[in-house]
Coordinates of C-alpha atoms in Angstrom, one line a residue:
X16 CA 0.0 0.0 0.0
X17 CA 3.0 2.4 0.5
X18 CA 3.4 3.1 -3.5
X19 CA -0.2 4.6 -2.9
X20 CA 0.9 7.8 -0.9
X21 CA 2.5 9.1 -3.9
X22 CA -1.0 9.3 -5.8
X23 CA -3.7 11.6 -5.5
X24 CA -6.1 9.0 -5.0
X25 CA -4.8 9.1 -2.0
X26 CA -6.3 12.4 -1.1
X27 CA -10.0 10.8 -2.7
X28 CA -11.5 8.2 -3.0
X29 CA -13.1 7.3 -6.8
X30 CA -16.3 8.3 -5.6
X31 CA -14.8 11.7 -4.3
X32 CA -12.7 11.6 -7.8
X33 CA -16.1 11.8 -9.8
X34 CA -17.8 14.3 -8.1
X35 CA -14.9 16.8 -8.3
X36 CA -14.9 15.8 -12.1
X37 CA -18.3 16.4 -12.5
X38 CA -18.9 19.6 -10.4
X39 CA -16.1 21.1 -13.1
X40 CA -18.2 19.5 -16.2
X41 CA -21.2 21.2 -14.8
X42 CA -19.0 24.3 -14.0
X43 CA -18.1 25.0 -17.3
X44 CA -21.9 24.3 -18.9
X45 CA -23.1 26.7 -16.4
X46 CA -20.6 29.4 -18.0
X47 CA -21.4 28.3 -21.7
X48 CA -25.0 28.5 -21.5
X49 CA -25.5 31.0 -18.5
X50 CA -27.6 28.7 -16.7
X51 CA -27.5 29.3 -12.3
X52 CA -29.0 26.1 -11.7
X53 CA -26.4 24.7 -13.3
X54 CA -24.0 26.5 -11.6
X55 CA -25.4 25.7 -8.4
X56 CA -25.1 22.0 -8.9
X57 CA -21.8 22.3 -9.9
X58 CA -20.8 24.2 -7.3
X59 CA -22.6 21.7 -4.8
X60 CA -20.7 18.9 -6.3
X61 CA -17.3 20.4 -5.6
X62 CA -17.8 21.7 -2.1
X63 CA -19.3 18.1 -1.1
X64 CA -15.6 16.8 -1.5
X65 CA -13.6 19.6 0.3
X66 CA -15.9 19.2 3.0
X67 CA -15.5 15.7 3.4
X68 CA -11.8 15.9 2.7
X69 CA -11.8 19.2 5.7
X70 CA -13.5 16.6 8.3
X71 CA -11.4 13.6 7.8
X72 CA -8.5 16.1 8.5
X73 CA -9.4 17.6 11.7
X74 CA -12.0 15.0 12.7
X75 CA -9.2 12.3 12.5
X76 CA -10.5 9.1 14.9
X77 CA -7.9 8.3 17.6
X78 CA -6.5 4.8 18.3
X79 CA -4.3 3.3 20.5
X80 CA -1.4 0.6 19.8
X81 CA 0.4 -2.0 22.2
X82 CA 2.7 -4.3 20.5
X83 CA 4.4 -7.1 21.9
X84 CA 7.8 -9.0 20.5
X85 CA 7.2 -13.0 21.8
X86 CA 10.1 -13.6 22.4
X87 CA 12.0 -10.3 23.2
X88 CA 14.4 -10.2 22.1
X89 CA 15.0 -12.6 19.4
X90 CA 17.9 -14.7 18.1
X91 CA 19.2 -14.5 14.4
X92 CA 17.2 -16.9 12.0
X93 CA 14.4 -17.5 14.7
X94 CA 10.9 -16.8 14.3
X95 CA 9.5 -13.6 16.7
X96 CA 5.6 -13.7 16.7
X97 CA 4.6 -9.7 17.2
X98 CA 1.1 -9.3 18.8
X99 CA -0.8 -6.1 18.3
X100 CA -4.1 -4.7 20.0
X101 CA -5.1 -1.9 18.4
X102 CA -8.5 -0.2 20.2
X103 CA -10.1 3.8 19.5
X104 CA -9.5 5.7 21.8
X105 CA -11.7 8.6 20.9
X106 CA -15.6 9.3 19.8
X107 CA -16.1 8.2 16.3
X108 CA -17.1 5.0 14.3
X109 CA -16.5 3.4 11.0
X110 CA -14.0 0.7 9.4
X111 CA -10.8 1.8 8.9
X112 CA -7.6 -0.2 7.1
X113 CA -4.8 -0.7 8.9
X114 CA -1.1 -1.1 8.0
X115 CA 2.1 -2.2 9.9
X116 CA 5.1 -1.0 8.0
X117 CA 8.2 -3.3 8.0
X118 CA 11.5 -2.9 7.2
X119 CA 12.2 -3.7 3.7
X120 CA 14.3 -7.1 5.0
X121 CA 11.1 -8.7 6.5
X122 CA 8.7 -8.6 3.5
X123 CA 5.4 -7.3 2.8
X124 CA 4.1 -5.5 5.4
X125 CA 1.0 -6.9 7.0
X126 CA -2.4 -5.5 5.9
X127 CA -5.6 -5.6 8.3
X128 CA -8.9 -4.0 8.8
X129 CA -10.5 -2.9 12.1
X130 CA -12.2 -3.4 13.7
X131 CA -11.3 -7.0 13.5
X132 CA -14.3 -9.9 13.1
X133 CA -13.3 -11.3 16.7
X134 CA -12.9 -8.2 18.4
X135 CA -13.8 -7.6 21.7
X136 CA -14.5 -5.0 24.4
X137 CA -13.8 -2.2 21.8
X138 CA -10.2 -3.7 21.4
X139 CA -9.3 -5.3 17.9
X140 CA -5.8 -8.1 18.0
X141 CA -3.8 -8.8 15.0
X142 CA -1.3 -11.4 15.1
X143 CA 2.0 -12.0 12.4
X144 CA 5.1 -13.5 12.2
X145 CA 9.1 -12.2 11.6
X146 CA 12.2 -13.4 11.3
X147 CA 15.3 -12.3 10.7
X148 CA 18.9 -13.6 9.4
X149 CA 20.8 -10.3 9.8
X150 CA 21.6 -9.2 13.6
X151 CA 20.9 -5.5 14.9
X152 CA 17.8 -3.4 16.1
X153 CA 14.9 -2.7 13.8
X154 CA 11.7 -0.5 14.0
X155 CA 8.7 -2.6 13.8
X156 CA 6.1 0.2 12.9
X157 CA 4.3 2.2 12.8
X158 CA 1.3 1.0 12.2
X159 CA -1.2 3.5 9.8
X160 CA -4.6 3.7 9.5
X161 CA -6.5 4.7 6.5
X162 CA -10.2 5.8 6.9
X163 CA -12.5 7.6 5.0
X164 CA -16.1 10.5 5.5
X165 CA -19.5 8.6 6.1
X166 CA -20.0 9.6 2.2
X167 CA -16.9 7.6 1.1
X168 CA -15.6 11.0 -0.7
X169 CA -12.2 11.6 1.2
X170 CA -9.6 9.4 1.9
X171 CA -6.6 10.2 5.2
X172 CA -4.0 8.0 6.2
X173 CA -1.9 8.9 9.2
X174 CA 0.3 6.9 11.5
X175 CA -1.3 6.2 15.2
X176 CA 2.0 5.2 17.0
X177 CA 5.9 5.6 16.9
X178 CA 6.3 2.0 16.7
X179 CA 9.1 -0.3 19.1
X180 CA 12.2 -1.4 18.6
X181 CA 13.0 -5.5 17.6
X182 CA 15.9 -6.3 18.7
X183 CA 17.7 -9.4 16.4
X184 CA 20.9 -11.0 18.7
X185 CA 23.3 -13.3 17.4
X186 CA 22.8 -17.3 17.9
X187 CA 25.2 -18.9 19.7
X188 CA 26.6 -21.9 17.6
X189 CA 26.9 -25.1 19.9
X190 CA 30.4 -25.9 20.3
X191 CA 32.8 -29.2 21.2
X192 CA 33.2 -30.5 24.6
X193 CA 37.5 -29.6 24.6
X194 CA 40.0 -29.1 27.2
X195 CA 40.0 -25.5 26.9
X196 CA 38.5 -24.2 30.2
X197 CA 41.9 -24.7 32.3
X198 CA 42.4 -24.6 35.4
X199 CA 39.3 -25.6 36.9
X200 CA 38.1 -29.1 38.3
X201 CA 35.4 -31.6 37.8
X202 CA 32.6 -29.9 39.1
X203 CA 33.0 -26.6 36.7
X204 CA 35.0 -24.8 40.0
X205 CA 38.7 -23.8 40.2
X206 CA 40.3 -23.6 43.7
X207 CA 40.9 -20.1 45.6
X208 CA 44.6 -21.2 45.8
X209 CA 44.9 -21.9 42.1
X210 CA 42.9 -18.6 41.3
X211 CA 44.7 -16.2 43.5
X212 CA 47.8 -17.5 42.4
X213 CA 49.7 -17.7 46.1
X214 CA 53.1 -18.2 48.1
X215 CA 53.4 -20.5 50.3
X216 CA 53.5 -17.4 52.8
X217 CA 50.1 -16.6 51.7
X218 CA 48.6 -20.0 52.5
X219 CA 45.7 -19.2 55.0
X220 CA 46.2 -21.3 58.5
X221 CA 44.9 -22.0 61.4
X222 CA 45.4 -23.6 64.6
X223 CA 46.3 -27.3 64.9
X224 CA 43.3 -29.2 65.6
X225 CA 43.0 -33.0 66.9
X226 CA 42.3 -34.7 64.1
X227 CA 43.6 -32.7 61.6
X228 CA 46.1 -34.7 59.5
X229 CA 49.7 -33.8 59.8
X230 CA 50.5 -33.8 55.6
X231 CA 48.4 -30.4 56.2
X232 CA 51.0 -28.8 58.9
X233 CA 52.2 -25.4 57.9
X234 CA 55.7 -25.6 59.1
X235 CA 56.9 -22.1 58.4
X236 CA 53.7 -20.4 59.7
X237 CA 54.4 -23.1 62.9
X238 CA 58.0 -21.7 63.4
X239 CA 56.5 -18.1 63.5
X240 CA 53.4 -18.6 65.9
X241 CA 55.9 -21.0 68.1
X242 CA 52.6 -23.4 67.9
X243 CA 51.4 -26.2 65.6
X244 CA 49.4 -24.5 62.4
X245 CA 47.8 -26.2 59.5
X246 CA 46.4 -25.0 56.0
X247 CA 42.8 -23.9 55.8
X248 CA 41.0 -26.4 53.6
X249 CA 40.7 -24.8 50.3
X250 CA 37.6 -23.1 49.7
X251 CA 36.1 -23.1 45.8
X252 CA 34.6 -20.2 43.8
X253 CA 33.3 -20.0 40.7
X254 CA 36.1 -19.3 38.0
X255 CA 36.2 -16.2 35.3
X256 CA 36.6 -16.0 31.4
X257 CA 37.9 -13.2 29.7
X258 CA 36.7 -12.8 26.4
X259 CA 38.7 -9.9 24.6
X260 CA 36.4 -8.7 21.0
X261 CA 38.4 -6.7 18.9
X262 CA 36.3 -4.1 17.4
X263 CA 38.6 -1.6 15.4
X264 CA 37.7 -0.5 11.9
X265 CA 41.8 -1.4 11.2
X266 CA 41.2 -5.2 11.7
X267 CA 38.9 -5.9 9.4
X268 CA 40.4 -3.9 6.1
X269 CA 38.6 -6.5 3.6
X270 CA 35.0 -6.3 2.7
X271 CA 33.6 -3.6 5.1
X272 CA 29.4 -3.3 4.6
X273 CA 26.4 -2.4 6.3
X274 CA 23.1 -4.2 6.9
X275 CA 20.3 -3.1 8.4
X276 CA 20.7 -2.0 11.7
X277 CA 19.1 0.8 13.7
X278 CA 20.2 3.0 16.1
X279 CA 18.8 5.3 18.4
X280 CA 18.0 8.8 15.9
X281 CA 15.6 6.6 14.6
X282 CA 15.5 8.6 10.9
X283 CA 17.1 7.4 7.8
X284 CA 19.6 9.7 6.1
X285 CA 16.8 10.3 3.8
X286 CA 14.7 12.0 6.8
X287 CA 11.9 10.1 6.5
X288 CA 11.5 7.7 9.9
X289 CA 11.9 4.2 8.8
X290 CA 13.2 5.1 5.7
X291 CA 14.7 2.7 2.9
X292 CA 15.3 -0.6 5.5
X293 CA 13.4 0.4 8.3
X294 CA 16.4 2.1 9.7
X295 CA 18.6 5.1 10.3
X296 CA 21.8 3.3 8.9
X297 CA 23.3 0.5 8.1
X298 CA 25.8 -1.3 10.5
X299 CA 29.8 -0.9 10.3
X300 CA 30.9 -4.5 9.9
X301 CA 31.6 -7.1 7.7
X302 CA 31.5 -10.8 7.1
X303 CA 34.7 -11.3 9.4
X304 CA 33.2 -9.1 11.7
X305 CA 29.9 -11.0 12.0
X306 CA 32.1 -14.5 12.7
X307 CA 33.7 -12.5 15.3
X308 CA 30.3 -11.5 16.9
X309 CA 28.7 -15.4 16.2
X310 CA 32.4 -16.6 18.1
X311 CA 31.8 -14.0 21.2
X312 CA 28.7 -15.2 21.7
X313 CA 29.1 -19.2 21.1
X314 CA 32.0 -18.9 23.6
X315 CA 30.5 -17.3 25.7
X316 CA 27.3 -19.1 26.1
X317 CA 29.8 -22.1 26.0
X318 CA 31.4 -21.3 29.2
X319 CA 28.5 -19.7 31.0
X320 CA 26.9 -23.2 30.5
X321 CA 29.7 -24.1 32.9
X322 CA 29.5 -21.9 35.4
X323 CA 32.1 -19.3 34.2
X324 CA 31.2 -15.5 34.9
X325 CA 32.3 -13.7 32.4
X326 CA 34.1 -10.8 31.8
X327 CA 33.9 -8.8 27.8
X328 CA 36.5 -6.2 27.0
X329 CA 37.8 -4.7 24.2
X330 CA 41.1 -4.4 22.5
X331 CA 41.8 -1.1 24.7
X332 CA 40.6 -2.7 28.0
X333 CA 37.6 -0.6 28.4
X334 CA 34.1 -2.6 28.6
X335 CA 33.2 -3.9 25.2
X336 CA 29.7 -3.1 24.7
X337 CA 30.1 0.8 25.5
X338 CA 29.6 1.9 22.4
X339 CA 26.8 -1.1 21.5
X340 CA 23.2 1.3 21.2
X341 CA 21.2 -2.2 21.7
X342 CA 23.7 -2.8 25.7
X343 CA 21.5 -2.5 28.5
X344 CA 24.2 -1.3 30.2
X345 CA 27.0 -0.3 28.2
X346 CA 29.9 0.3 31.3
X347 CA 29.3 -3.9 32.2
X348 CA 32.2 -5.8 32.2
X349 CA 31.3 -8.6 34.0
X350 CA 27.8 -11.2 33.5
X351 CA 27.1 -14.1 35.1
X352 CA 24.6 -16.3 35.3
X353 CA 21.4 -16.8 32.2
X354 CA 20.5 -13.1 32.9
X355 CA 23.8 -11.9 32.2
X356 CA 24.2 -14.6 29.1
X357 CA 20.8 -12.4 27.7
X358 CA 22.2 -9.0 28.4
X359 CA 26.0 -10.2 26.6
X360 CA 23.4 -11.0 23.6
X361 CA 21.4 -8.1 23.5
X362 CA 24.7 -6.3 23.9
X363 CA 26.3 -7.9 20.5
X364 CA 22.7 -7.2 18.8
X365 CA 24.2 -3.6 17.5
X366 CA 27.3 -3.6 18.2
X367 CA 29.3 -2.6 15.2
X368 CA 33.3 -1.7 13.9
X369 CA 34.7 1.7 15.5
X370 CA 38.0 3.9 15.3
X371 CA 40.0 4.9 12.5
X372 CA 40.5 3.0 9.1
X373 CA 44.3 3.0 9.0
X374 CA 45.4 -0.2 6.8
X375 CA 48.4 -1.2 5.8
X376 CA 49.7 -0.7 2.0
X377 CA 51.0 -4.4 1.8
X378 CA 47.9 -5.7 3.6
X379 CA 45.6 -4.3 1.2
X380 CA 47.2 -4.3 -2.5
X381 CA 45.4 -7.0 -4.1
X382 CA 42.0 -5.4 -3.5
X383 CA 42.6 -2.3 -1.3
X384 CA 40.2 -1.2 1.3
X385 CA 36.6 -1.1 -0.4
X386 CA 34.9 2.5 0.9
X387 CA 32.8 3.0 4.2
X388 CA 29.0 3.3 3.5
X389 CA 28.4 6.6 2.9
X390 CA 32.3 7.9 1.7
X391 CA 32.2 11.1 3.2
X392 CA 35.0 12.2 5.6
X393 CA 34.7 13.0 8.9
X394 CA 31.7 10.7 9.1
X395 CA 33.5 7.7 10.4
X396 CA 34.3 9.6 13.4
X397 CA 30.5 10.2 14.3
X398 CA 29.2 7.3 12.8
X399 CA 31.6 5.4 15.0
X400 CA 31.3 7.5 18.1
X401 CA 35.2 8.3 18.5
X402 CA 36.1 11.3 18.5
X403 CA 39.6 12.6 16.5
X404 CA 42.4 12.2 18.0
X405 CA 41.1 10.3 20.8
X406 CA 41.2 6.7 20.4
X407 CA 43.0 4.6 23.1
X408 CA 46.0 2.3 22.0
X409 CA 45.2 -1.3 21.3
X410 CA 46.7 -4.1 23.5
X411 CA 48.1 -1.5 25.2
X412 CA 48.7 -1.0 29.4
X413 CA 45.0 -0.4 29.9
X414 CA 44.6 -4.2 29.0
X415 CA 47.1 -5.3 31.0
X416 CA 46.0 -3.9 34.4
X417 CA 43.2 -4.7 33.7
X418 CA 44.0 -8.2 32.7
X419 CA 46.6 -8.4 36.0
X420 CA 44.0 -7.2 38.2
X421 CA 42.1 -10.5 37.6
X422 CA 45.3 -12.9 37.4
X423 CA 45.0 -16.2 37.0
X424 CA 41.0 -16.8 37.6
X425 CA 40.9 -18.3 34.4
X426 CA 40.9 -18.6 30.8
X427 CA 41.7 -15.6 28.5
X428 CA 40.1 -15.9 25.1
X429 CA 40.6 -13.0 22.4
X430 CA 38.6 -12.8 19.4
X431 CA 40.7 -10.7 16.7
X432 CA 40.9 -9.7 13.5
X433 CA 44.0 -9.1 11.4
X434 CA 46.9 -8.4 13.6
X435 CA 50.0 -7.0 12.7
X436 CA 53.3 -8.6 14.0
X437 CA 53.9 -5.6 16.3
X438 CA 50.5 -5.8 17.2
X439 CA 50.7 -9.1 18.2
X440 CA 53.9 -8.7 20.4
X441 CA 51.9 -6.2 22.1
X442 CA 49.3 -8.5 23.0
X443 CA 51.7 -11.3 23.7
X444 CA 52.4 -10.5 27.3
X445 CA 48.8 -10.9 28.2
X446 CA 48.3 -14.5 28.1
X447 CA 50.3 -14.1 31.4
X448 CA 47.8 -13.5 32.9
X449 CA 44.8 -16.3 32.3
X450 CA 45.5 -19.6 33.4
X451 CA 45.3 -20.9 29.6
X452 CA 45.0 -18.2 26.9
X453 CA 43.5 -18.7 23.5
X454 CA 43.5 -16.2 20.8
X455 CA 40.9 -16.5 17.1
X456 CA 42.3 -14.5 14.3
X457 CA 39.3 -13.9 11.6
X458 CA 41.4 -13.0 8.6
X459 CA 41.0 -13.5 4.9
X460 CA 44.2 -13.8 4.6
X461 CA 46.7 -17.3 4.7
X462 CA 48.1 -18.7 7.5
X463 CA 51.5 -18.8 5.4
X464 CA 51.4 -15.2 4.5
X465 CA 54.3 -13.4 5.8
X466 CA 52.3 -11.2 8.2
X467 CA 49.7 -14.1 9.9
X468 CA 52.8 -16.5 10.2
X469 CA 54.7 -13.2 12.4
X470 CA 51.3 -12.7 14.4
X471 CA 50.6 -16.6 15.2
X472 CA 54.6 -17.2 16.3
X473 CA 54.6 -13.7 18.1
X474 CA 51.8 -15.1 20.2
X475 CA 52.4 -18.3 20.5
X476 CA 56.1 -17.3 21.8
X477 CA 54.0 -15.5 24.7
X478 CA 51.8 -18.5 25.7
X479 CA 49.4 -18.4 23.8
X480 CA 47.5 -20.8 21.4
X481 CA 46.4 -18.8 18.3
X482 CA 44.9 -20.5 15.4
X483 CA 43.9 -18.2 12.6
X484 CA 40.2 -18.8 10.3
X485 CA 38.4 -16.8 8.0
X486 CA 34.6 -15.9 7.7
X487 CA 34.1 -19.2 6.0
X488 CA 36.0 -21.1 8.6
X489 CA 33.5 -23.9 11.1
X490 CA 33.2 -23.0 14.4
X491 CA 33.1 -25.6 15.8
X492 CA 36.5 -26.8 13.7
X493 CA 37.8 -23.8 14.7
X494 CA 37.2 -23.9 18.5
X495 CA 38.2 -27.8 18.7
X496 CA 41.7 -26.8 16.7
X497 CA 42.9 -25.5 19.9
X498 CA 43.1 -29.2 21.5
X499 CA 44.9 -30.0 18.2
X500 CA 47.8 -27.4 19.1
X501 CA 51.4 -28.6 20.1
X502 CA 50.7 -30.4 23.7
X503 CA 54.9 -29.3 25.0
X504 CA 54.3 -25.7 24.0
X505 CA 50.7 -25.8 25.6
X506 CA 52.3 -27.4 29.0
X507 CA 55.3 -25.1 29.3
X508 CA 53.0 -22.0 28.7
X509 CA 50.9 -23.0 31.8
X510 CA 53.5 -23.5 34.0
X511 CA 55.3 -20.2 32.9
X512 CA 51.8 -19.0 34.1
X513 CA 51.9 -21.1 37.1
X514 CA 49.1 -22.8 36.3
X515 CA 50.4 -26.1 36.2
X516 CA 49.3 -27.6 33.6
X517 CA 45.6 -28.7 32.4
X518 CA 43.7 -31.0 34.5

C-alpha cells in the first residue's frame, strides 16, 4: 500500500474523484449556457468533496497501539511472533484499514482491517510472524490507519503510533566438549589457591586441631606462631573468562558493509522515519566481523553453561559493549549467570566496527580497502562514536591492568581480527595473565602469509595458542583446533603461568 501515498487517490477516494470531475463538467456548462441552476449543482458537487476531505482532517479518529515481541528479544534466523491490540480511543465509528510498516528485509508489510471480526471489548488483536537472518535493532512500525467520510468521498491516512524497537541477537553456535576451560576441576570450579595464584607465605592457616592430618601442617607459619598450624581447607569459587572482542575499523580492512541495523536517531539519512530498510543506517561491519560476533557469543554461552562468569572487554581494555546502542548497560564488564548470558546477547545485537581506518599498503594491495558506507569524511568519526584524535591504543597498558588485576582466575580468550606482527607482540604478554589463553584470528588472509605466520609465532612465543580462520571457517572446527595445538608448547605455557598444567 505504500506506493499509494505518492498518488492523488490518496487524497480521494473514486467516488470523491467523480464528483470533483463532475462539479467542473457542470461548471463549465453553467458558464457556456449561463444557466444558475447549473452552476449551483456544480458548485454543490465540488464543495461536497472539500468538506469531506476538511473533516477527515481535523476529525481524525484516535486509536491506540500495544505491540508485543514474543520472544524479546529474538535470536538470528528465529521466528518472533509480534502481537498487536489496536482499540479507539476517541468518539467516532466506522472501518478503517490498517497497516504495519516493516523494514524492507522482513517482507510485505502486514495489511488488516479494524475493527477486526473477533474483536472484543472495543479492542481489535492482530497477530503475524518475523524473522530475521541479519543481527541489529529494527523499527517494527508504525502502524497506519486509513479511513475515510461517512460519504466515502475523502480518503486520510496517518500513523497512530511511533512503533518499538526489535531487537535481532546473534545465535550462539553449539560448540565441542575440549579441554579449553583450564584450570578448573570436575565440578566446573577452580580452587581459591589456584585462582589467587599464592606463596606458600600466603597460605591461610589455622590452629592445629585433633584430628587434623599432619601432611596439612604449615611448618613455616608453625616456626613463627611457636605453635602447631595447619592450611585452611581450600575453599572453591566460581572461576572467570575473559573474552577480549576486537572491534577496530583497522582489523577488518577487507569487505567492510552495512546491513540493516538501527540506532537510536531513529530517521534514515533520507529524513523520513523508517526510511529505505526500516532504519537510520546501516551497521559498520563485515563478514569477518559477523564471525567474530557469532564466536563472542558461542563462547561465551559455552562457558557460561559451565558456570564461568564472564568478563567482555575490548582491545583497549575498556568494557566492550560501551559503544553497542542495543547494551543494556554499556559500562558492564562482568555477566554471570542466564540473565547476564541475555544482556551479553542483546549487547552484540548492534554492536558494530569503531575507530579509525588506518590499513596497511602491503595488507591491502590486491583489492585495497573497499569504501565505508556513505564515503564522506569525517563521518567515520561520528558514525563510529570516537572522536579525532582520541582513540585509546590497542593491547596497550590499559589491557594489561586490567587483565593483571584478575590474574589467573581463568581462561583468557581474544577474538581478533588481522593483527600486525607488532600488534601481536603487544598483546603477547597478556596470556600471562589467564591460566590458559586462546586467541581466534578472523582474517582473509593465509596462514603462510608473511604477516599471519609473524602474528601466530609472536603469540604463541607468549603462551598463547592462536589459530587463525576466515569468515568461512567452522566453528566448531575452529574452536576444537585449539586441543589440536602442540601439547609441549601448551604445557610449558601453563607452567610459565603457574598454572600447572591442564587437569
Amino acid at each position: 500500500m505504500a506506493w499509494r501515498d505518492r498518488f492523488p487517490g490518496h487524497i480521494f477516494s473514486t467516488r470523491g474523484w467523480g464528483l470533483l470531475g463532475a462539479g467542473a463538467i457542470f461548471l463549465l456548462a453553467a458558464q457556456i449556457m449561463g444557466r444558475r441552476d447549473l452552476l449551483a449543482l456544480a458548485v454543490l458537487l465540488l464543495i461536497l468533496p472539500l468538506l469531506s476531505l476538511a473533516g477527515t482532517r481535523v476529525l481524525k479518529p484516535r486509536f491506540r497501539v500495544y505491540r508485543e515481541f514474543s520472544p524479546s528479544p529474538v535470536e538470528t534466523s528465529a521466528r518472533a511472533t509480534v502481537r498487536l491490540a489496536v482499540a479507539r480511543s476517541g468518539p467516532g465509528a466506522g472501518h478503517a484499514i490498517m497497516e504495519e510498516h516493516l523494514p524492507a528485509r522482513f517482507g510485505e508489510s502486514p495489511v488488516f482491517h479494524f475493527p477486526a471480526r473477533t474483536a472484543a471489548g472495543g479492542t481489535s488483536r492482530y497477530e503475524y510472524h518475523l524473522r530475521s537472518t541479519k543481527r541489529g535493532q529494527f523499527r517494527i512500525g508504525p502502524v497506519t490507519a486509513e479511513f475515510s467520510d461517512p460519504f466515502g468521498l475523502s480518503v486520510h491516512r496517518h500513523a497512530i503510533d511511533d512503533g518499538d524497537l526489535l531487537t535481532v541477537t546473534p545465535a550462539a553456535v553449539e560448540l565441542p566438549a575440549t579441554g579449553l576451560a583450564g584450570a578448573r576441576g570436575h565440578d566446573g570450579v577452580t580452587a581459591t589457591r589456584v585462582r589467587a595464584n599464592p606463596s606458600d607465605d600466603d597460605v591461610m592457616t589455622r590452629e592445629y586441631r585433633h584430628g587434623d592430618p599432619m601432611r596439612r601442617v604449615h611448618w613455616a607459619a608453625t616456626a613463627r606462631h611457636g605453635a602447631l598450624m595447619v592450611r585452611q581447607e581450600e575453599s572453591v569459587t566460581t572461576p572467570e573468562a575473559t573474552i577480549i572482542l576486537d572491534q577496530r575499523l583497522s582489523a577488518y580492512p577487507h569487505g567492510v558493509l552495512g546491513h540493516g541495523g538501527f540506532s537510536a536517531a531513529g530517521r534514515s539519512h533520507s529524513g523520513h522515519p523508517g526510511g529505505g530498510d526500516g532504519s537510520s543506517h546501516e551497521l559498520l561491519t563485515c563478514d569477518a566481523f559477523e564471525w567474530a560476533v557469532t564466536a563472542a557469543m558461542s563462547i561465551g554461552a559455552h562457558l557460561a553453561d559451565r558456570n564461568y562468569s564472564l568478563r567482555f572487554l575490548d582491545s583497549a581494555g575498556a568494557p566492550a559493549f560501551r559503544q553497542s546502542p542495543s547494551a543494556p548497560d554499556p559500562e558492564a564488564e562482568e555477566y554471570t549467570g542466564a540473565s547476564g548470558l541475555q544482556s551479553i546477547a542483546e549487547s552484540l545485537a548492534a554492536i558494530q566496527l569503531s575507530g579509525p581506518h588506518h590499513t596497511h599498503l602491503h595488507r591491502n594491495r590486491a583489492h585495497g580497502p573497499r569504501p565505508l558506507p556513505g564515503g564522506i569524511p569525517g563521518q567515520e568519526a561520528a558514525r563510529t562514536g570516537e572522536p579525532s584524535g582520541s582513540v585509546p591504543q590497542a593491547f596497550g597498558d590499559a589491557l594489561l591492568d586490567k587483565l593483571s588485576a584478575h590474574r589467573l582466575r581463568g581462561p583468557i580468550l581474544a577474538v581478533l581480527g588481522s593483527l600486525t606482527p607488532a600488534e601481536a607482540r603487544a598483546l603477547s604478554p597478556a596470556a600471562a595473565f589467564g591460566a590458559n589463553a586462546f586467541a581466534l584470528l578472523v582474517t582473509d588472509q593465509s596462514d603462510d602469509s608473511g604477516e599471519v605466520s609473524g602474528a601466530l609465532e609472536a603469540l604463541r612465543l607468549g603462551g598463547w595458542r592462536a589459530v587463525a580462520v576466515s569468515a568461512r571457517t567452522s566453528l566448531p572446527d575452529a574452536w576444537a583446533a585449539f586441543d589440536q595445538t602442540d601439547p609441549a608448547m601448551a604445557t610449558a605455557a601453563d607452567v610459565r603461568r603457574g598454572a600447572g598444567g591442564r587437569p
